[in-house]
Coordinates of C-alpha atoms and ligand atoms in Angstrom, one line a residue:
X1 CA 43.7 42.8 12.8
X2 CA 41.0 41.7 10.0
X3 CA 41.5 37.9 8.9
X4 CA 42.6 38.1 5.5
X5 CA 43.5 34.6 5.0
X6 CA 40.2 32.1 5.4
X7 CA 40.9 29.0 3.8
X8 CA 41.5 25.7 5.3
X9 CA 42.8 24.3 1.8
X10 CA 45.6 26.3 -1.1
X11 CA 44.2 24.2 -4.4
X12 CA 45.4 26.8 -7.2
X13 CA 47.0 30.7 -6.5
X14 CA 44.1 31.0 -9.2
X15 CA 41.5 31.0 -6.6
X16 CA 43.1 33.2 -4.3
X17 CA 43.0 37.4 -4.1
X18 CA 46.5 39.4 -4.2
X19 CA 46.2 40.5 -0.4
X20 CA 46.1 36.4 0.8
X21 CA 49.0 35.7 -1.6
X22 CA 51.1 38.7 0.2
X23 CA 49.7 37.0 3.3
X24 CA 51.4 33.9 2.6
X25 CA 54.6 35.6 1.6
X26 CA 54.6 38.4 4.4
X27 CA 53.9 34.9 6.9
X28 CA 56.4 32.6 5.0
X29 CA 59.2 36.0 5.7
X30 CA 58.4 34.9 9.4
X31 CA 58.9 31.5 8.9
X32 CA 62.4 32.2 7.1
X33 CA 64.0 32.9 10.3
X34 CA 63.1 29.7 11.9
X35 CA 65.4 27.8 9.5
X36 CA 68.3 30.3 10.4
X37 CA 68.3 29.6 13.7
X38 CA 70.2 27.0 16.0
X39 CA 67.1 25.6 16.9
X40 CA 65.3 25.4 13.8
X41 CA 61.6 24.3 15.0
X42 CA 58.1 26.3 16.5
X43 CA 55.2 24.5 18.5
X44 CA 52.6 26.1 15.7
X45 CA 51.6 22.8 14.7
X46 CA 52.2 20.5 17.8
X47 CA 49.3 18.1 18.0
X48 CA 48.7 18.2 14.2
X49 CA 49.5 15.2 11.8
X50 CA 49.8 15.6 8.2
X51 CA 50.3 13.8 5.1
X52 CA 52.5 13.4 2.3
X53 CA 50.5 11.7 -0.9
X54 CA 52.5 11.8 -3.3
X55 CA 51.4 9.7 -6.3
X56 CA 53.9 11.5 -8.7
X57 CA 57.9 11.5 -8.1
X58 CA 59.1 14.5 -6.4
X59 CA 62.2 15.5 -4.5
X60 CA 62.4 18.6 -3.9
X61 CA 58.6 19.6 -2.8
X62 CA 58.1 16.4 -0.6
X63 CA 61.2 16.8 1.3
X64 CA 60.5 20.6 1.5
X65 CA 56.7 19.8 3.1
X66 CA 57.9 17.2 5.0
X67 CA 60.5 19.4 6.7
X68 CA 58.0 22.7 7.0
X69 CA 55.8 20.4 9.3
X70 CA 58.6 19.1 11.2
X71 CA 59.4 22.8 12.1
X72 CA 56.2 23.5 12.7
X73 CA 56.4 20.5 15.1
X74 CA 53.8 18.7 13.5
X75 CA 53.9 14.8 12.8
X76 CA 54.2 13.7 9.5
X77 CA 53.4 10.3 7.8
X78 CA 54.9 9.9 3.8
X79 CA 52.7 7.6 2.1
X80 CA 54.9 5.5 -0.7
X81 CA 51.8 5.0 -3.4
X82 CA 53.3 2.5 -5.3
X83 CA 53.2 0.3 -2.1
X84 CA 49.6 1.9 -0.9
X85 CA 46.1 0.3 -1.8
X86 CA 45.6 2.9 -4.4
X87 CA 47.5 0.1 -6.5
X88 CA 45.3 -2.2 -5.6
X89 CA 42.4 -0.5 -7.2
X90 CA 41.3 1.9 -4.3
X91 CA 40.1 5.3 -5.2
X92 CA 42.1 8.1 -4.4
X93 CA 38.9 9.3 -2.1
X94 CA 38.6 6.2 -0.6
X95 CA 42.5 6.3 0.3
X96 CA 42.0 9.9 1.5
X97 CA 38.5 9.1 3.4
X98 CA 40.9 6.5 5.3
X99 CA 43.3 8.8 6.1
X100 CA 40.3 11.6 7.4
X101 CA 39.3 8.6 9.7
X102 CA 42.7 8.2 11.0
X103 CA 42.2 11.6 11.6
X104 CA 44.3 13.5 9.5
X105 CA 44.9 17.1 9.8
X106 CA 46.3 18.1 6.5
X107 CA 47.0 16.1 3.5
X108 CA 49.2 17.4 0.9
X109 CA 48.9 15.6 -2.4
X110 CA 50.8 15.7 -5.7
X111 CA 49.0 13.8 -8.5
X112 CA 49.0 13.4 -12.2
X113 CA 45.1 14.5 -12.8
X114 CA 44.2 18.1 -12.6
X115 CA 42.1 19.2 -10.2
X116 CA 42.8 16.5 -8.1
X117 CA 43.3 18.5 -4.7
X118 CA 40.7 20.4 -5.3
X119 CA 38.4 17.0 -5.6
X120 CA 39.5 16.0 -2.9
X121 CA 39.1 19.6 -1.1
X122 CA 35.6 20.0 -1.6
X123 CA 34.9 16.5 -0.2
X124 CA 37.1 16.3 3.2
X125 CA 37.3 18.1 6.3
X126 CA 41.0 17.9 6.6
X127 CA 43.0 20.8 4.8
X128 CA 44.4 19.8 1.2
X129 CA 47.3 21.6 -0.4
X130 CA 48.2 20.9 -3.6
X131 CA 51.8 19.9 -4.3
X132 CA 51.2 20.1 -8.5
X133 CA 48.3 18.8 -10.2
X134 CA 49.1 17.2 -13.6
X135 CA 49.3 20.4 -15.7
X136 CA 47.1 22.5 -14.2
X137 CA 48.9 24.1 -11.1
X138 CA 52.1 24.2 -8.8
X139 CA 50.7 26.5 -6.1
X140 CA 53.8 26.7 -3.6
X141 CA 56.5 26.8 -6.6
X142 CA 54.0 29.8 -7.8
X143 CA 54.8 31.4 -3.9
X144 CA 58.1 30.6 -3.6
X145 CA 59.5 31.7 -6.7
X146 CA 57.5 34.8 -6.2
X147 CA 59.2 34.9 -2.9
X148 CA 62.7 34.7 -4.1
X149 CA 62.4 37.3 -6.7
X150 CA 60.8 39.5 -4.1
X151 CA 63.5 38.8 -1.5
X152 CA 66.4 39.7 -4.5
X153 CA 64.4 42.6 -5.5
X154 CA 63.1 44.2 -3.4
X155 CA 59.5 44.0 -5.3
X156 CA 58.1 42.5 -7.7
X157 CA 55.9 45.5 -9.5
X158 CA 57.0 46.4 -12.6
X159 CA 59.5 43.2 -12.5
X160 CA 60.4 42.1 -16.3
X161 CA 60.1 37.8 -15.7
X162 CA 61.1 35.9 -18.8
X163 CA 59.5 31.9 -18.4
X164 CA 61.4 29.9 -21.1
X165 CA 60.2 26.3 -22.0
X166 CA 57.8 24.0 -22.1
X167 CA 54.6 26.6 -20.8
X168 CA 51.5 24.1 -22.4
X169 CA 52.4 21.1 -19.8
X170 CA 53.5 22.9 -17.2
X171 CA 51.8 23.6 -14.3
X172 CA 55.1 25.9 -12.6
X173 CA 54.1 28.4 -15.2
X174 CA 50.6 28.8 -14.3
X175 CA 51.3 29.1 -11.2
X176 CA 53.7 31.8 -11.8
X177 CA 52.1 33.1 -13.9
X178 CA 48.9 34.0 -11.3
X179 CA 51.1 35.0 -8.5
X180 CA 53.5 37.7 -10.8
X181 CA 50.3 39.2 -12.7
X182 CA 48.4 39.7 -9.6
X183 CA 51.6 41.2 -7.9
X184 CA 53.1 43.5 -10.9
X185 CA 55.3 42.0 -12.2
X186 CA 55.5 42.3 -16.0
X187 CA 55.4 38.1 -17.6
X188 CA 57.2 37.1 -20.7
X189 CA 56.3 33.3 -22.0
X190 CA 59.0 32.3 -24.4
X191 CA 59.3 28.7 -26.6
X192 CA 58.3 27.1 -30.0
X193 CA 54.7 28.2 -30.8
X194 CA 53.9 24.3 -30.2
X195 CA 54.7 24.7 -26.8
X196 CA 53.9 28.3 -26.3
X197 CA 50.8 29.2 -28.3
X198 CA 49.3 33.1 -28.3
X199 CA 46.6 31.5 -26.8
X200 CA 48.4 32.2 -23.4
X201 CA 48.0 36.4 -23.9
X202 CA 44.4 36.1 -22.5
X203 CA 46.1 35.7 -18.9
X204 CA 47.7 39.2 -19.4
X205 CA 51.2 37.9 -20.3
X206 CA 53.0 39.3 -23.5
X207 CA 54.3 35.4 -25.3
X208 CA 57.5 35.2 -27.5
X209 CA 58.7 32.4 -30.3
X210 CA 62.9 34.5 -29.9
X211 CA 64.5 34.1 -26.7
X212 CA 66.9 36.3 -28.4
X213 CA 64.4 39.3 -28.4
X214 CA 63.8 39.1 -24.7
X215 CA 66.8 38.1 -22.9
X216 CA 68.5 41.7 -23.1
X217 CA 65.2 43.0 -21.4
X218 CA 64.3 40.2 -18.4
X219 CA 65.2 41.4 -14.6
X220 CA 64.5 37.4 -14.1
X221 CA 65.0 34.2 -16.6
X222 CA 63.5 31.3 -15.1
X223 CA 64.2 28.2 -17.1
X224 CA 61.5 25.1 -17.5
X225 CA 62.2 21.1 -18.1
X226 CA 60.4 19.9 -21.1
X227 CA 58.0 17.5 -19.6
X228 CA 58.3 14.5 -21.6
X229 CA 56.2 12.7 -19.6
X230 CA 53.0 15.1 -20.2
X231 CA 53.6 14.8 -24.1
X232 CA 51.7 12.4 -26.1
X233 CA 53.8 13.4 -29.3
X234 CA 56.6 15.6 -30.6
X235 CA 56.2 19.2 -30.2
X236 CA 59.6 20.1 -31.6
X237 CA 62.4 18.4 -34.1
X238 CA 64.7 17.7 -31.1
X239 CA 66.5 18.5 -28.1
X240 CA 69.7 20.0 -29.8
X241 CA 67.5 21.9 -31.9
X242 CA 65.6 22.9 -28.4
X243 CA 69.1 23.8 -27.2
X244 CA 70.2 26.0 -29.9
X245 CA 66.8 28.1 -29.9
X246 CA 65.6 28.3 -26.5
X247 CA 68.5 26.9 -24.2
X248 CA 70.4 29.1 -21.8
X249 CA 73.6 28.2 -23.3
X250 CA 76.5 30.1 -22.2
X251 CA 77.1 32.4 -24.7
X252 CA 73.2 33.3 -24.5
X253 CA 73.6 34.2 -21.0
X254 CA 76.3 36.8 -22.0
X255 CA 73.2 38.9 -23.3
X256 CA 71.5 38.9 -19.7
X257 CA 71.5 42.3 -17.9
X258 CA 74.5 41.2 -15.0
X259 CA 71.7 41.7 -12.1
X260 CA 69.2 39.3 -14.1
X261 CA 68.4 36.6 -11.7
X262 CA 68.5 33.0 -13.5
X263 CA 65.5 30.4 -12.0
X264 CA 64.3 26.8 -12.2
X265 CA 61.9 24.8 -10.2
X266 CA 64.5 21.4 -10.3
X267 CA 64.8 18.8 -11.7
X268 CA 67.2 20.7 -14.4
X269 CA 68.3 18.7 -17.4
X270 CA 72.1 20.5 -17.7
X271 CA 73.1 20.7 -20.9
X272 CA 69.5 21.1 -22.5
X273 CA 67.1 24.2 -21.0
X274 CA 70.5 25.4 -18.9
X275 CA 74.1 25.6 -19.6
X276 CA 75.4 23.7 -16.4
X277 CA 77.9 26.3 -15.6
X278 CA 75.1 29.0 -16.0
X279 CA 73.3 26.7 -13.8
X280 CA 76.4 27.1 -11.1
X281 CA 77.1 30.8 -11.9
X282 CA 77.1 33.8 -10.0
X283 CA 73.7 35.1 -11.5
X284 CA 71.8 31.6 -10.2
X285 CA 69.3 31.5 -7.6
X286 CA 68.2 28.0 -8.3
X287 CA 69.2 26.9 -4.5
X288 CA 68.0 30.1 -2.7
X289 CA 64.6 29.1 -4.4
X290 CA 64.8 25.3 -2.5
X291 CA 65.7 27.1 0.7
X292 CA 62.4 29.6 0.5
X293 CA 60.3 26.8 -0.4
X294 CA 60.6 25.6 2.7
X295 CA 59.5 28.5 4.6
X296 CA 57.2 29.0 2.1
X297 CA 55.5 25.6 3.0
X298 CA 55.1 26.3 6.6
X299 CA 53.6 29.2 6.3
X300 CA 51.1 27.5 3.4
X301 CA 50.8 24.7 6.6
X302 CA 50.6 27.3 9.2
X303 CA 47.8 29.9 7.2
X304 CA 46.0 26.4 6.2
X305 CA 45.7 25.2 9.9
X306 CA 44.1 28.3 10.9
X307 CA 46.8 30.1 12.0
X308 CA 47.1 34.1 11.9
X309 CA 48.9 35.8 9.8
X310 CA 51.8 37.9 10.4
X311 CA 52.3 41.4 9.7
X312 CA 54.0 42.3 6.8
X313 CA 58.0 42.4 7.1
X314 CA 58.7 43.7 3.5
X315 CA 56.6 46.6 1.6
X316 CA 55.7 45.2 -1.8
Ligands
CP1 N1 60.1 21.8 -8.4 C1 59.6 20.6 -8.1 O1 58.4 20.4 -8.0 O2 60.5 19.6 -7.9 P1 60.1 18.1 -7.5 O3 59.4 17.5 -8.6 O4 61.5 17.5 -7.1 O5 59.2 18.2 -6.3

């Protein structure tokens, strides 16, 4: 079987060709049944250390990462950067030169600056996997929301996705928005023109200022925080404003088809970008996409380690 997958690093889905990203999803469809099992762990990775540099706060991605290598039997060091020498003035190739000398396997890195991991790629032996790069890209968010819709779908050609929010600052868009072009699926990007300029169209994605327009139409809503932090000023009056005109509040929701999936990478704000029963309801996938992530992850590990790929499961 030919090698489709070749890279030791996964820096941006941008980079990457349609057949490796259904590589990663056919291999991460493997993985899935790993975490099912009673003994939920696979000698892939025995022998291998990697580590977790994460100079941004994160839950949900550095547990997930964590976890994938555990499975994968692999030994994993966190590195806490407000306690690490990078406060100390060290640079963050020095830090990760030290951790290549230590010999390192793979380092996956979250940071506020993009391009980051792929800085970092292009200078180290080890593998680097990028766990969000300031605005620029979230590549296993990208996979594993791709994955869930996929999984609940059946496909994703043709698929109507609706991403609501804040799309200029936020990195889970672009990464969605490479994986679900390059795989058919047909991308809405819907907010305040501040926040979601026409600009966007040049990546092949159709961009909305009325959530109202779209909502009726989406096979998949996935709401996104506004990221205060990446703001320097105000892009709109205010968050009960942002509520009323972009929010999935529940008496929006009642205009979603009832198979529409509803999505959000985490951390939600209830009550602002989703309704926190809508959050909880029937039609919310929000948890399914935590548990994929993690699968996700070890097959991004795996594939990254120079493991082979495994033969499709699913058809599309
Ligand atoms: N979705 C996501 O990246 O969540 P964390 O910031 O908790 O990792």
């Amino acid at each position: 079987m030919k090698k489709i997958w070749n890279s030791k690093d996964l820096c941006a889905l941008a980079d990457h060709s349609e057949e490796e990203l259904r590589v990663i999803l056919d291999t991460a469809t493997a993985f899935k049944g790993v975490g099912e099992r009673n003994l939920k762990k696979v000698p892939a990775l025995r022998g291998k250390t990697m580590v977790n540099l994460f100079v941004e706060p994160s839950t949900r991605t550095r547990i997930s990462f964590e976890l994938a290598a555990m499975r994968l039997s692999a030994d994993v060091v966190n590195i806490n950067a407000s306690a690490s020498s990078l406060e100390k003035g060290e640079t963050l190739l020095d830090t990760a030169r030290n951790l290549e000398a230590l010999r390192v396997d793979l380092i996956v890195i979250r940071h506020k600056s993009a391009g980051s991991a792929r800085f970092l790629a292009d200078r180290l032996k080890a593998s680097v996997i990028n766990a969000g790069d300031g605005s620029h890209e979230h590549p296993t968010q990208g996979l594993l929301d791709a994955f869930t819709i996929r999984e609940k779908l059946g496909t994703l050609e043709g698929v109507r996705v609706s991403i609501v929010g804040d799309i200029l600052f936020s990195r889970v868009a672009r990464s969605n928005i490479e994986i679900l072009t390059k795989l058919g699926a047909k991308v809405t990007l819907v907010g305040p023109p501040t926040l979601v300029p026409k600009t966007f169209e040049s990546l092949g994605v159709r961009v909305a200022h009325n959530i109202d327009e779209v909502i009726g139409e989406s096979d998949v809503i996935n709401l996104l925080r506004i990221q205060h932090e990446r703001q320097k000023t105000e892009y709109f009056p205010g968050l009960g404003e942002y509520t009323a005109r972009f929010g999935l509040t529940r008496k929006r929701a009642e205009q979603l088809k009832p198979e529409c999936l509803i999505m959000h990478p985490g951390p939600m704000n209830r009550g602002v970008e989703i309704d926190s029963q809508v959050a909880d309801g029937r039609s919310s996938v929000i948890l399914d996409q935590v548990t994929n992530g993690l699968a996700v992850r070890m097959a991004v590990l795996y594939l990254c380690s120079g493991g082979a790929p495994f033969a499709p499961i699913t058809a599309s």
